[in-house]
Amino acid sequence: MTDAPLAVVILAAGEGTRMKSSTAKVLHPIAGVPMIGHVLSTAAALRPTRTLAVVRHQRDAVADAIAELSDGVDIVDQDDVPGTGRAVELALAALDGFDGDVVVISGDVPLLDVETLFGLLSEHREGGHSASVLSALVDDATGYGRIVRDHDGSFLKIVEHKDAAAHELDIAEINSGTYVFRAGALRDALAKVGTANAQGEKYLTDVIELLAGDGHAVGATVLVESWIVAGVNDRVQLAEVSARLNAMIVRGHQLAGVTIDDPATTWIDRAVSIEPDARILPGTFLHGATSIACCATVGPETTLRDCEVGQNATVTRTDATLAVIEANATVGPFSYLRPGTVLAEGGKIGTFVETKNSHIGRGSKVPHLSYIGDTTVGEESNIGAGTITANYDGVAKHPTSVGSHVRTGSHNVFVAPVTIADGAYTAAGTVVRRNVPAGSLAMTVGQQKNIEGWVANNRAGSAAAEAAENTKESE
Ligand code: UD1
Ligand code: CA
């Protein structure tokens, strides 16, 4: 391949009307990354000299996202003239005298991969083309521009769906919106493109007919796997593309040694990492920068966002965000781990337990029906069933500190700020309002009182009274 300079232009100025969304189309997430993030990664993999993104609709939101997702992308603002042709014309103006190959891709075609683009670029360079278009044969060409060829099969022009004659609508070969152009030829042709069409837009696609008419070599390369260039224009296509990408991600993990019982109900974001011999059970959603170490089991019915799961840990029917679950720890079933939860090695967060901003030390357990917030628990301690940290006094949040080898009784309230020191115990039903010294037993003193004969006096003739009477007789 010759080493002509290469520029990539990403089109992202359109309104995305068919999404019917207040969010810009290219910012809708797919596999945890805004749609345009996938396109930016592909562009970067081509290693171009320049990358430009054309924006207009929701300009700042789109430009900010691009800056966050990728380095060194120049933003070009589209003006009042609508259309993909105008977008590229302004990008060329920003390229200021650039003479080389210009790859044009769309922000709404997220599955396009760098191998496919390299293929198009090689054909373009080897064929000495002024314009090369990636086309595809699809079952339903609705909405796409059609590739018009003469009877010899030579590529003549692209006609947009809305401008197509009835016989052109029958064409199954569509324009994918992916192109390579010689910069000079493109600049000259775009200057001649008008807006006299069904949409009143300056179409990029019109340059093909102009170039072909002027004797330039133009080519359309048919992509066999048409899903690679599926465009996202509405929410139906968004779901289709998301499912396709997810299937590829799941398969990639399977081939790398991860057991995934049910690919159809397992959703894994692009940035998630999973080590071999981990097992993912059905109905599991792994989002963001979640990482899962070797031999851990996650699921079924579990959602993890930006979580770390250590070796051999088990996470069952759990919802967790920004939590760290260390090696050999167990979580669930039915646990809710909110940001800042750290469960150290061998620890346990059990059934119907909610945690937030809390460090549960090595081997410590919160097994049942509890809320633990703004708390540190030392090592090998056990928090009794039904324990609530009262961490909020209506004004501010306060911390709770539980030491190591502590045993707290069932149905406790820890009224923060409060400390329960190493080796201490608390009795069932204790409301811990004052610090508990190391090795002490804390209990709330309120003696139990039994009023004998109360049922016979107040509930005479009831089943309870009869049962009590029978018990007395048999004593
Ligand atoms: C476009 C093509 C069509 C092709 C299809 C493939 C044209 C005229 N048509 O149609 O032949 O089959 O893509 O997916 O090019 N954009 C701008 N500025 C604008 C208008 C659009 O930057 O003024 C951007 C959009 O944000 C989008 C891309 O260009 O990323 C394509 O625009 P869209 O309106 O989706 O074009 P299609 O109708 O899909
Ligand atoms: Ca489109």
Short mmCIF file of N, CA and C in Angstrom, two decimals, residues 130-284:
data_model
loop_
_atom_site.label_atom_id
_atom_site.label_comp_id
_atom_site.label_asym_id
_atom_site.label_seq_id
_atom_site.Cartn_x
_atom_site.Cartn_y
_atom_site.Cartn_z
N SER A 130 -10.63 7.68 -7.81
CA SER A 130 -10.84 8.99 -7.19
C SER A 130 -11.88 8.88 -6.08
N ALA A 131 -12.76 7.90 -6.22
CA ALA A 131 -13.77 7.67 -5.17
C ALA A 131 -14.05 6.18 -5.05
N SER A 132 -14.10 5.68 -3.83
CA SER A 132 -14.45 4.28 -3.59
C SER A 132 -15.51 4.23 -2.51
N VAL A 133 -16.54 3.47 -2.79
CA VAL A 133 -17.67 3.38 -1.87
C VAL A 133 -17.79 1.94 -1.38
N LEU A 134 -18.06 1.79 -0.10
CA LEU A 134 -18.35 0.46 0.43
C LEU A 134 -19.85 0.24 0.29
N SER A 135 -20.23 -0.80 -0.44
CA SER A 135 -21.65 -1.08 -0.62
C SER A 135 -21.98 -2.43 0.01
N ALA A 136 -23.27 -2.74 0.06
CA ALA A 136 -23.67 -4.02 0.65
C ALA A 136 -25.00 -4.44 0.05
N LEU A 137 -25.23 -5.75 0.00
CA LEU A 137 -26.51 -6.26 -0.47
C LEU A 137 -27.37 -6.56 0.74
N VAL A 138 -28.53 -5.93 0.80
CA VAL A 138 -29.37 -6.12 1.99
C VAL A 138 -30.78 -6.57 1.60
N ASP A 139 -31.45 -7.23 2.53
CA ASP A 139 -32.83 -7.70 2.27
C ASP A 139 -33.79 -6.52 2.26
N ASP A 140 -33.58 -5.60 3.16
CA ASP A 140 -34.46 -4.44 3.24
C ASP A 140 -33.63 -3.18 3.07
N ALA A 141 -33.73 -2.57 1.88
CA ALA A 141 -32.90 -1.40 1.56
C ALA A 141 -33.57 -0.09 1.95
N THR A 142 -34.71 -0.17 2.61
CA THR A 142 -35.47 1.03 2.96
C THR A 142 -34.58 2.08 3.65
N GLY A 143 -34.63 3.29 3.12
CA GLY A 143 -33.91 4.40 3.76
C GLY A 143 -32.49 4.60 3.25
N TYR A 144 -31.91 3.56 2.67
CA TYR A 144 -30.53 3.68 2.20
C TYR A 144 -30.46 4.26 0.79
N GLY A 145 -29.32 4.87 0.46
CA GLY A 145 -29.05 5.24 -0.93
C GLY A 145 -28.75 3.98 -1.72
N ARG A 146 -29.19 3.95 -2.99
CA ARG A 146 -28.98 2.76 -3.83
C ARG A 146 -27.80 2.97 -4.78
N ILE A 147 -27.03 1.91 -4.99
CA ILE A 147 -25.91 1.92 -5.93
C ILE A 147 -26.47 1.61 -7.32
N VAL A 148 -26.35 2.58 -8.22
CA VAL A 148 -26.87 2.38 -9.58
C VAL A 148 -25.71 2.01 -10.50
N ARG A 149 -25.85 0.86 -11.17
CA ARG A 149 -24.81 0.38 -12.10
C ARG A 149 -25.42 0.26 -13.50
N ASP A 150 -24.58 0.34 -14.55
CA ASP A 150 -25.11 0.11 -15.90
C ASP A 150 -25.13 -1.39 -16.18
N HIS A 151 -25.54 -1.78 -17.42
CA HIS A 151 -25.68 -3.22 -17.68
C HIS A 151 -24.35 -3.97 -17.64
N ASP A 152 -23.21 -3.24 -17.80
CA ASP A 152 -21.90 -3.92 -17.65
C ASP A 152 -21.52 -4.08 -16.19
N GLY A 153 -22.30 -3.48 -15.33
CA GLY A 153 -21.96 -3.53 -13.91
C GLY A 153 -21.11 -2.36 -13.46
N SER A 154 -20.83 -1.41 -14.38
CA SER A 154 -20.02 -0.26 -13.95
C SER A 154 -20.85 0.64 -13.03
N PHE A 155 -20.19 1.16 -12.05
CA PHE A 155 -20.82 2.01 -11.03
C PHE A 155 -21.07 3.40 -11.63
N LEU A 156 -22.34 3.82 -11.67
CA LEU A 156 -22.68 5.10 -12.29
C LEU A 156 -22.93 6.21 -11.26
N LYS A 157 -23.77 5.89 -10.28
CA LYS A 157 -24.14 6.93 -9.32
C LYS A 157 -24.82 6.32 -8.10
N ILE A 158 -25.09 7.18 -7.12
CA ILE A 158 -25.87 6.76 -5.95
C ILE A 158 -27.14 7.60 -5.96
N VAL A 159 -28.28 6.92 -5.78
CA VAL A 159 -29.53 7.68 -5.69
C VAL A 159 -30.13 7.45 -4.29
N GLU A 160 -30.49 8.54 -3.64
CA GLU A 160 -31.08 8.44 -2.30
C GLU A 160 -32.48 7.83 -2.37
N HIS A 161 -32.85 7.15 -1.31
CA HIS A 161 -34.17 6.50 -1.26
C HIS A 161 -35.28 7.48 -1.64
N LYS A 162 -35.23 8.67 -1.03
CA LYS A 162 -36.32 9.63 -1.24
C LYS A 162 -36.34 10.21 -2.65
N ASP A 163 -35.24 10.06 -3.39
CA ASP A 163 -35.19 10.58 -4.76
C ASP A 163 -35.28 9.48 -5.80
N ALA A 164 -35.36 8.22 -5.34
CA ALA A 164 -35.26 7.10 -6.28
C ALA A 164 -36.54 6.90 -7.08
N ALA A 165 -36.36 6.52 -8.35
CA ALA A 165 -37.50 6.13 -9.19
C ALA A 165 -37.91 4.72 -8.77
N ALA A 166 -39.13 4.33 -9.14
CA ALA A 166 -39.66 3.02 -8.71
C ALA A 166 -38.69 1.88 -9.02
N HIS A 167 -38.12 1.86 -10.22
CA HIS A 167 -37.24 0.74 -10.57
C HIS A 167 -35.93 0.79 -9.77
N GLU A 168 -35.55 1.97 -9.33
CA GLU A 168 -34.32 2.08 -8.52
C GLU A 168 -34.55 1.59 -7.09
N LEU A 169 -35.78 1.73 -6.63
CA LEU A 169 -36.09 1.25 -5.27
C LEU A 169 -35.93 -0.26 -5.15
N ASP A 170 -35.99 -0.97 -6.31
CA ASP A 170 -35.82 -2.43 -6.29
C ASP A 170 -34.36 -2.85 -6.13
N ILE A 171 -33.43 -1.89 -6.24
CA ILE A 171 -32.00 -2.24 -6.15
C ILE A 171 -31.67 -2.64 -4.71
N ALA A 172 -31.02 -3.79 -4.58
CA ALA A 172 -30.69 -4.30 -3.23
C ALA A 172 -29.31 -3.88 -2.77
N GLU A 173 -28.51 -3.30 -3.71
CA GLU A 173 -27.16 -2.88 -3.32
C GLU A 173 -27.23 -1.45 -2.78
N ILE A 174 -26.82 -1.29 -1.54
CA ILE A 174 -26.96 0.02 -0.90
C ILE A 174 -25.60 0.66 -0.61
N ASN A 175 -25.66 1.97 -0.47
CA ASN A 175 -24.47 2.74 -0.07
C ASN A 175 -24.35 2.68 1.45
N SER A 176 -23.21 2.21 1.93
CA SER A 176 -23.03 2.07 3.38
C SER A 176 -22.71 3.40 4.05
N GLY A 177 -22.39 4.43 3.26
CA GLY A 177 -21.99 5.70 3.86
C GLY A 177 -20.52 5.70 4.26
N THR A 178 -19.76 4.77 3.70
CA THR A 178 -18.33 4.64 3.99
C THR A 178 -17.58 4.82 2.68
N TYR A 179 -16.63 5.75 2.67
CA TYR A 179 -16.01 6.11 1.39
C TYR A 179 -14.52 6.40 1.56
N VAL A 180 -13.78 6.30 0.42
CA VAL A 180 -12.44 6.90 0.35
C VAL A 180 -12.42 7.76 -0.91
N PHE A 181 -11.87 8.97 -0.78
CA PHE A 181 -11.78 9.89 -1.92
C PHE A 181 -10.35 10.40 -2.05
N ARG A 182 -9.98 10.76 -3.29
CA ARG A 182 -8.78 11.58 -3.47
C ARG A 182 -9.19 13.01 -3.10
N ALA A 183 -8.45 13.66 -2.25
CA ALA A 183 -8.88 14.96 -1.71
C ALA A 183 -9.17 15.99 -2.80
N GLY A 184 -8.28 16.09 -3.78
CA GLY A 184 -8.44 17.12 -4.81
C GLY A 184 -9.69 16.90 -5.63
N ALA A 185 -9.89 15.66 -6.08
CA ALA A 185 -11.06 15.34 -6.91
C ALA A 185 -12.35 15.59 -6.12
N LEU A 186 -12.33 15.25 -4.85
CA LEU A 186 -13.52 15.43 -4.01
C LEU A 186 -13.85 16.92 -3.85
N ARG A 187 -12.79 17.72 -3.61
CA ARG A 187 -12.98 19.17 -3.42
C ARG A 187 -13.62 19.78 -4.67
N ASP A 188 -13.08 19.40 -5.85
CA ASP A 188 -13.61 19.95 -7.11
C ASP A 188 -15.06 19.52 -7.32
N ALA A 189 -15.35 18.26 -7.07
CA ALA A 189 -16.70 17.75 -7.33
C ALA A 189 -17.71 18.38 -6.37
N LEU A 190 -17.35 18.49 -5.10
CA LEU A 190 -18.30 19.04 -4.13
C LEU A 190 -18.69 20.48 -4.46
N ALA A 191 -17.76 21.22 -5.05
CA ALA A 191 -18.06 22.61 -5.42
C ALA A 191 -19.21 22.66 -6.42
N LYS A 192 -19.42 21.56 -7.13
CA LYS A 192 -20.47 21.55 -8.18
C LYS A 192 -21.78 20.95 -7.69
N VAL A 193 -21.82 20.41 -6.46
CA VAL A 193 -23.04 19.73 -5.99
C VAL A 193 -24.05 20.77 -5.48
N GLY A 194 -25.29 20.62 -5.92
CA GLY A 194 -26.34 21.54 -5.47
C GLY A 194 -27.26 20.88 -4.44
N THR A 195 -28.41 21.52 -4.22
CA THR A 195 -29.34 20.99 -3.21
C THR A 195 -30.71 20.69 -3.82
N ALA A 196 -30.75 20.53 -5.16
CA ALA A 196 -32.04 20.28 -5.82
C ALA A 196 -32.41 18.80 -5.72
N ASN A 197 -32.91 18.42 -4.56
CA ASN A 197 -33.34 17.03 -4.38
C ASN A 197 -34.47 17.01 -3.36
N ALA A 198 -35.00 15.82 -3.10
CA ALA A 198 -36.18 15.68 -2.25
C ALA A 198 -35.98 16.27 -0.86
N GLN A 199 -34.73 16.26 -0.35
CA GLN A 199 -34.50 16.73 1.02
C GLN A 199 -33.90 18.14 1.06
N GLY A 200 -33.66 18.75 -0.13
CA GLY A 200 -33.07 20.08 -0.17
C GLY A 200 -31.70 20.12 0.49
N GLU A 201 -30.96 19.00 0.40
CA GLU A 201 -29.64 18.90 1.05
C GLU A 201 -28.54 18.78 0.00
N LYS A 202 -27.35 19.15 0.42
CA LYS A 202 -26.17 18.94 -0.42
C LYS A 202 -25.66 17.53 -0.13
N TYR A 203 -25.96 16.60 -1.06
CA TYR A 203 -25.62 15.19 -0.83
C TYR A 203 -24.16 14.89 -1.19
N LEU A 204 -23.46 14.23 -0.29
CA LEU A 204 -22.12 13.74 -0.62
C LEU A 204 -22.19 12.72 -1.77
N THR A 205 -23.29 11.98 -1.76
CA THR A 205 -23.43 10.89 -2.74
C THR A 205 -23.47 11.40 -4.18
N ASP A 206 -23.81 12.67 -4.38
CA ASP A 206 -23.87 13.22 -5.74
C ASP A 206 -22.49 13.34 -6.40
N VAL A 207 -21.42 13.29 -5.61
CA VAL A 207 -20.10 13.45 -6.24
C VAL A 207 -19.74 12.25 -7.12
N ILE A 208 -20.35 11.11 -6.85
CA ILE A 208 -20.01 9.91 -7.64
C ILE A 208 -20.35 10.13 -9.11
N GLU A 209 -21.57 10.57 -9.37
CA GLU A 209 -22.01 10.78 -10.76
C GLU A 209 -21.15 11.84 -11.45
N LEU A 210 -20.82 12.91 -10.67
CA LEU A 210 -19.98 13.97 -11.25
C LEU A 210 -18.59 13.44 -11.60
N LEU A 211 -18.00 12.69 -10.68
CA LEU A 211 -16.64 12.17 -10.93
C LEU A 211 -16.65 11.17 -12.07
N ALA A 212 -17.63 10.25 -12.04
CA ALA A 212 -17.70 9.24 -13.10
C ALA A 212 -17.88 9.93 -14.46
N GLY A 213 -18.72 10.97 -14.50
CA GLY A 213 -18.97 11.71 -15.74
C GLY A 213 -17.73 12.42 -16.25
N ASP A 214 -16.85 12.82 -15.35
CA ASP A 214 -15.61 13.50 -15.74
C ASP A 214 -14.48 12.52 -16.03
N GLY A 215 -14.80 11.23 -16.07
CA GLY A 215 -13.80 10.23 -16.44
C GLY A 215 -12.92 9.75 -15.30
N HIS A 216 -13.28 10.12 -14.05
CA HIS A 216 -12.51 9.59 -12.90
C HIS A 216 -12.88 8.13 -12.66
N ALA A 217 -11.92 7.37 -12.15
CA ALA A 217 -12.22 5.99 -11.78
C ALA A 217 -12.97 5.99 -10.45
N VAL A 218 -14.16 5.37 -10.43
CA VAL A 218 -14.90 5.24 -9.17
C VAL A 218 -15.21 3.75 -8.96
N GLY A 219 -15.22 3.33 -7.73
CA GLY A 219 -15.47 1.91 -7.46
C GLY A 219 -16.44 1.73 -6.31
N ALA A 220 -17.22 0.65 -6.40
CA ALA A 220 -18.07 0.28 -5.26
C ALA A 220 -17.71 -1.15 -4.88
N THR A 221 -17.24 -1.34 -3.68
CA THR A 221 -16.84 -2.67 -3.21
C THR A 221 -17.97 -3.25 -2.38
N VAL A 222 -18.43 -4.43 -2.79
CA VAL A 222 -19.57 -5.03 -2.08
C VAL A 222 -19.08 -5.79 -0.85
N LEU A 223 -19.64 -5.41 0.27
CA LEU A 223 -19.32 -6.07 1.53
C LEU A 223 -20.29 -7.23 1.70
N VAL A 224 -19.76 -8.44 1.91
CA VAL A 224 -20.64 -9.61 2.01
C VAL A 224 -21.41 -9.57 3.33
N GLU A 225 -20.70 -9.27 4.41
CA GLU A 225 -21.37 -9.25 5.72
C GLU A 225 -21.97 -7.87 5.96
N SER A 226 -23.17 -7.68 5.46
CA SER A 226 -23.74 -6.34 5.41
C SER A 226 -24.00 -5.75 6.80
N TRP A 227 -24.15 -6.60 7.82
CA TRP A 227 -24.42 -6.07 9.16
C TRP A 227 -23.31 -5.15 9.65
N ILE A 228 -22.10 -5.31 9.10
CA ILE A 228 -20.96 -4.48 9.54
C ILE A 228 -21.24 -2.99 9.30
N VAL A 229 -22.02 -2.71 8.26
CA VAL A 229 -22.29 -1.30 7.96
C VAL A 229 -23.73 -0.89 8.26
N ALA A 230 -24.39 -1.67 9.13
CA ALA A 230 -25.76 -1.30 9.50
C ALA A 230 -25.76 0.09 10.13
N GLY A 231 -26.61 0.96 9.64
CA GLY A 231 -26.71 2.31 10.18
C GLY A 231 -27.78 2.35 11.26
N VAL A 232 -27.59 3.24 12.23
CA VAL A 232 -28.59 3.40 13.28
C VAL A 232 -29.34 4.70 13.02
N ASN A 233 -30.59 4.58 12.62
CA ASN A 233 -31.40 5.77 12.41
C ASN A 233 -32.56 5.85 13.39
N ASP A 234 -32.99 4.69 13.90
CA ASP A 234 -34.11 4.68 14.86
C ASP A 234 -33.81 3.68 15.98
N ARG A 235 -34.73 3.58 16.92
CA ARG A 235 -34.48 2.73 18.10
C ARG A 235 -34.52 1.24 17.77
N VAL A 236 -35.21 0.90 16.69
CA VAL A 236 -35.24 -0.52 16.29
C VAL A 236 -33.83 -0.92 15.85
N GLN A 237 -33.24 -0.07 15.01
CA GLN A 237 -31.88 -0.36 14.55
C GLN A 237 -30.87 -0.27 15.69
N LEU A 238 -31.13 0.62 16.65
CA LEU A 238 -30.24 0.73 17.81
C LEU A 238 -30.20 -0.61 18.57
N ALA A 239 -31.38 -1.20 18.77
CA ALA A 239 -31.45 -2.48 19.48
C ALA A 239 -30.79 -3.59 18.66
N GLU A 240 -31.01 -3.59 17.35
CA GLU A 240 -30.43 -4.64 16.50
C GLU A 240 -28.90 -4.59 16.52
N VAL A 241 -28.38 -3.37 16.39
CA VAL A 241 -26.93 -3.20 16.38
C VAL A 241 -26.33 -3.56 17.74
N SER A 242 -27.03 -3.16 18.82
CA SER A 242 -26.56 -3.49 20.18
C SER A 242 -26.50 -5.00 20.38
N ALA A 243 -27.54 -5.69 19.92
CA ALA A 243 -27.58 -7.15 20.09
C ALA A 243 -26.45 -7.81 19.29
N ARG A 244 -26.20 -7.31 18.11
CA ARG A 244 -25.14 -7.87 17.27
C ARG A 244 -23.78 -7.67 17.93
N LEU A 245 -23.54 -6.47 18.42
CA LEU A 245 -22.24 -6.21 19.05
C LEU A 245 -22.10 -7.05 20.33
N ASN A 246 -23.20 -7.15 21.10
CA ASN A 246 -23.14 -7.96 22.32
C ASN A 246 -22.80 -9.41 22.00
N ALA A 247 -23.42 -9.94 20.96
CA ALA A 247 -23.14 -11.33 20.58
C ALA A 247 -21.66 -11.51 20.27
N MET A 248 -21.07 -10.51 19.61
CA MET A 248 -19.64 -10.60 19.28
C MET A 248 -18.78 -10.53 20.55
N ILE A 249 -19.17 -9.66 21.46
CA ILE A 249 -18.39 -9.52 22.71
C ILE A 249 -18.47 -10.81 23.52
N VAL A 250 -19.69 -11.36 23.66
CA VAL A 250 -19.88 -12.59 24.43
C VAL A 250 -19.05 -13.72 23.82
N ARG A 251 -19.12 -13.85 22.52
CA ARG A 251 -18.38 -14.90 21.83
C ARG A 251 -16.87 -14.74 22.05
N GLY A 252 -16.41 -13.50 22.02
CA GLY A 252 -14.99 -13.23 22.26
C GLY A 252 -14.55 -13.73 23.63
N HIS A 253 -15.39 -13.50 24.65
CA HIS A 253 -15.05 -13.97 26.00
C HIS A 253 -15.10 -15.50 26.06
N GLN A 254 -16.08 -16.09 25.39
CA GLN A 254 -16.18 -17.55 25.39
C GLN A 254 -14.92 -18.16 24.78
N LEU A 255 -14.50 -17.61 23.65
CA LEU A 255 -13.32 -18.15 22.98
C LEU A 255 -12.06 -17.92 23.81
N ALA A 256 -12.11 -16.94 24.71
CA ALA A 256 -10.96 -16.66 25.58
C ALA A 256 -11.03 -17.45 26.88
N GLY A 257 -12.03 -18.36 27.00
CA GLY A 257 -12.02 -19.27 28.14
C GLY A 257 -13.01 -18.97 29.24
N VAL A 258 -13.97 -18.09 28.98
CA VAL A 258 -14.98 -17.77 29.99
C VAL A 258 -16.23 -18.62 29.71
N THR A 259 -16.79 -19.25 30.74
CA THR A 259 -18.03 -20.01 30.54
C THR A 259 -19.20 -19.03 30.62
N ILE A 260 -19.97 -18.95 29.55
CA ILE A 260 -21.16 -18.09 29.54
C ILE A 260 -22.33 -18.99 29.19
N ASP A 261 -23.16 -19.29 30.19
CA ASP A 261 -24.19 -20.31 30.01
C ASP A 261 -25.22 -19.92 28.96
N ASP A 262 -25.60 -18.64 28.93
CA ASP A 262 -26.69 -18.24 28.04
C ASP A 262 -26.39 -16.90 27.36
N PRO A 263 -25.70 -16.96 26.21
CA PRO A 263 -25.33 -15.71 25.52
C PRO A 263 -26.52 -14.79 25.26
N ALA A 264 -27.70 -15.37 25.07
CA ALA A 264 -28.86 -14.55 24.69
C ALA A 264 -29.29 -13.62 25.83
N THR A 265 -29.03 -13.99 27.07
CA THR A 265 -29.47 -13.15 28.18
C THR A 265 -28.30 -12.57 28.96
N THR A 266 -27.13 -12.58 28.35
CA THR A 266 -25.93 -12.03 29.00
C THR A 266 -25.49 -10.81 28.21
N TRP A 267 -25.38 -9.68 28.88
CA TRP A 267 -25.00 -8.42 28.20
C TRP A 267 -23.72 -7.90 28.82
N ILE A 268 -22.72 -7.72 27.97
CA ILE A 268 -21.39 -7.33 28.45
C ILE A 268 -20.91 -6.11 27.69
N ASP A 269 -20.59 -5.06 28.43
CA ASP A 269 -20.07 -3.84 27.78
C ASP A 269 -18.67 -4.07 27.23
N ARG A 270 -18.32 -3.20 26.30
CA ARG A 270 -17.06 -3.37 25.58
C ARG A 270 -15.85 -3.35 26.50
N ALA A 271 -15.86 -2.52 27.55
CA ALA A 271 -14.66 -2.34 28.38
C ALA A 271 -14.52 -3.36 29.50
N VAL A 272 -15.48 -4.28 29.61
CA VAL A 272 -15.44 -5.26 30.71
C VAL A 272 -14.31 -6.26 30.46
N SER A 273 -13.58 -6.65 31.54
CA SER A 273 -12.57 -7.70 31.36
C SER A 273 -12.93 -8.90 32.24
N ILE A 274 -12.76 -10.08 31.70
CA ILE A 274 -13.10 -11.31 32.41
C ILE A 274 -11.97 -12.31 32.19
N GLU A 275 -11.48 -12.89 33.28
CA GLU A 275 -10.39 -13.85 33.14
C GLU A 275 -10.93 -15.24 32.82
N PRO A 276 -10.08 -16.06 32.20
CA PRO A 276 -10.50 -17.43 31.86
C PRO A 276 -10.96 -18.19 33.10
N ASP A 277 -11.89 -19.10 32.88
CA ASP A 277 -12.46 -19.95 33.92
C ASP A 277 -13.38 -19.22 34.87
N ALA A 278 -13.69 -17.97 34.60
CA ALA A 278 -14.82 -17.34 35.29
C ALA A 278 -16.08 -17.92 34.66
N ARG A 279 -17.19 -17.86 35.40
CA ARG A 279 -18.45 -18.36 34.85
C ARG A 279 -19.53 -17.29 35.01
N ILE A 280 -20.23 -17.02 33.93
CA ILE A 280 -21.28 -16.00 33.94
C ILE A 280 -22.61 -16.72 33.71
N LEU A 281 -23.52 -16.62 34.67
CA LEU A 281 -24.80 -17.33 34.59
C LEU A 281 -25.86 -16.44 33.94
N PRO A 282 -26.98 -17.03 33.50
CA PRO A 282 -27.98 -16.28 32.71
C PRO A 282 -28.51 -15.01 33.39
N GLY A 283 -28.94 -14.07 32.55
CA GLY A 283 -29.57 -12.85 33.05
C GLY A 283 -28.59 -11.91 33.71
N THR A 284 -27.35 -11.91 33.26
CA THR A 284 -26.33 -11.07 33.90
C THR A 284 -25.92 -9.92 32.98
#
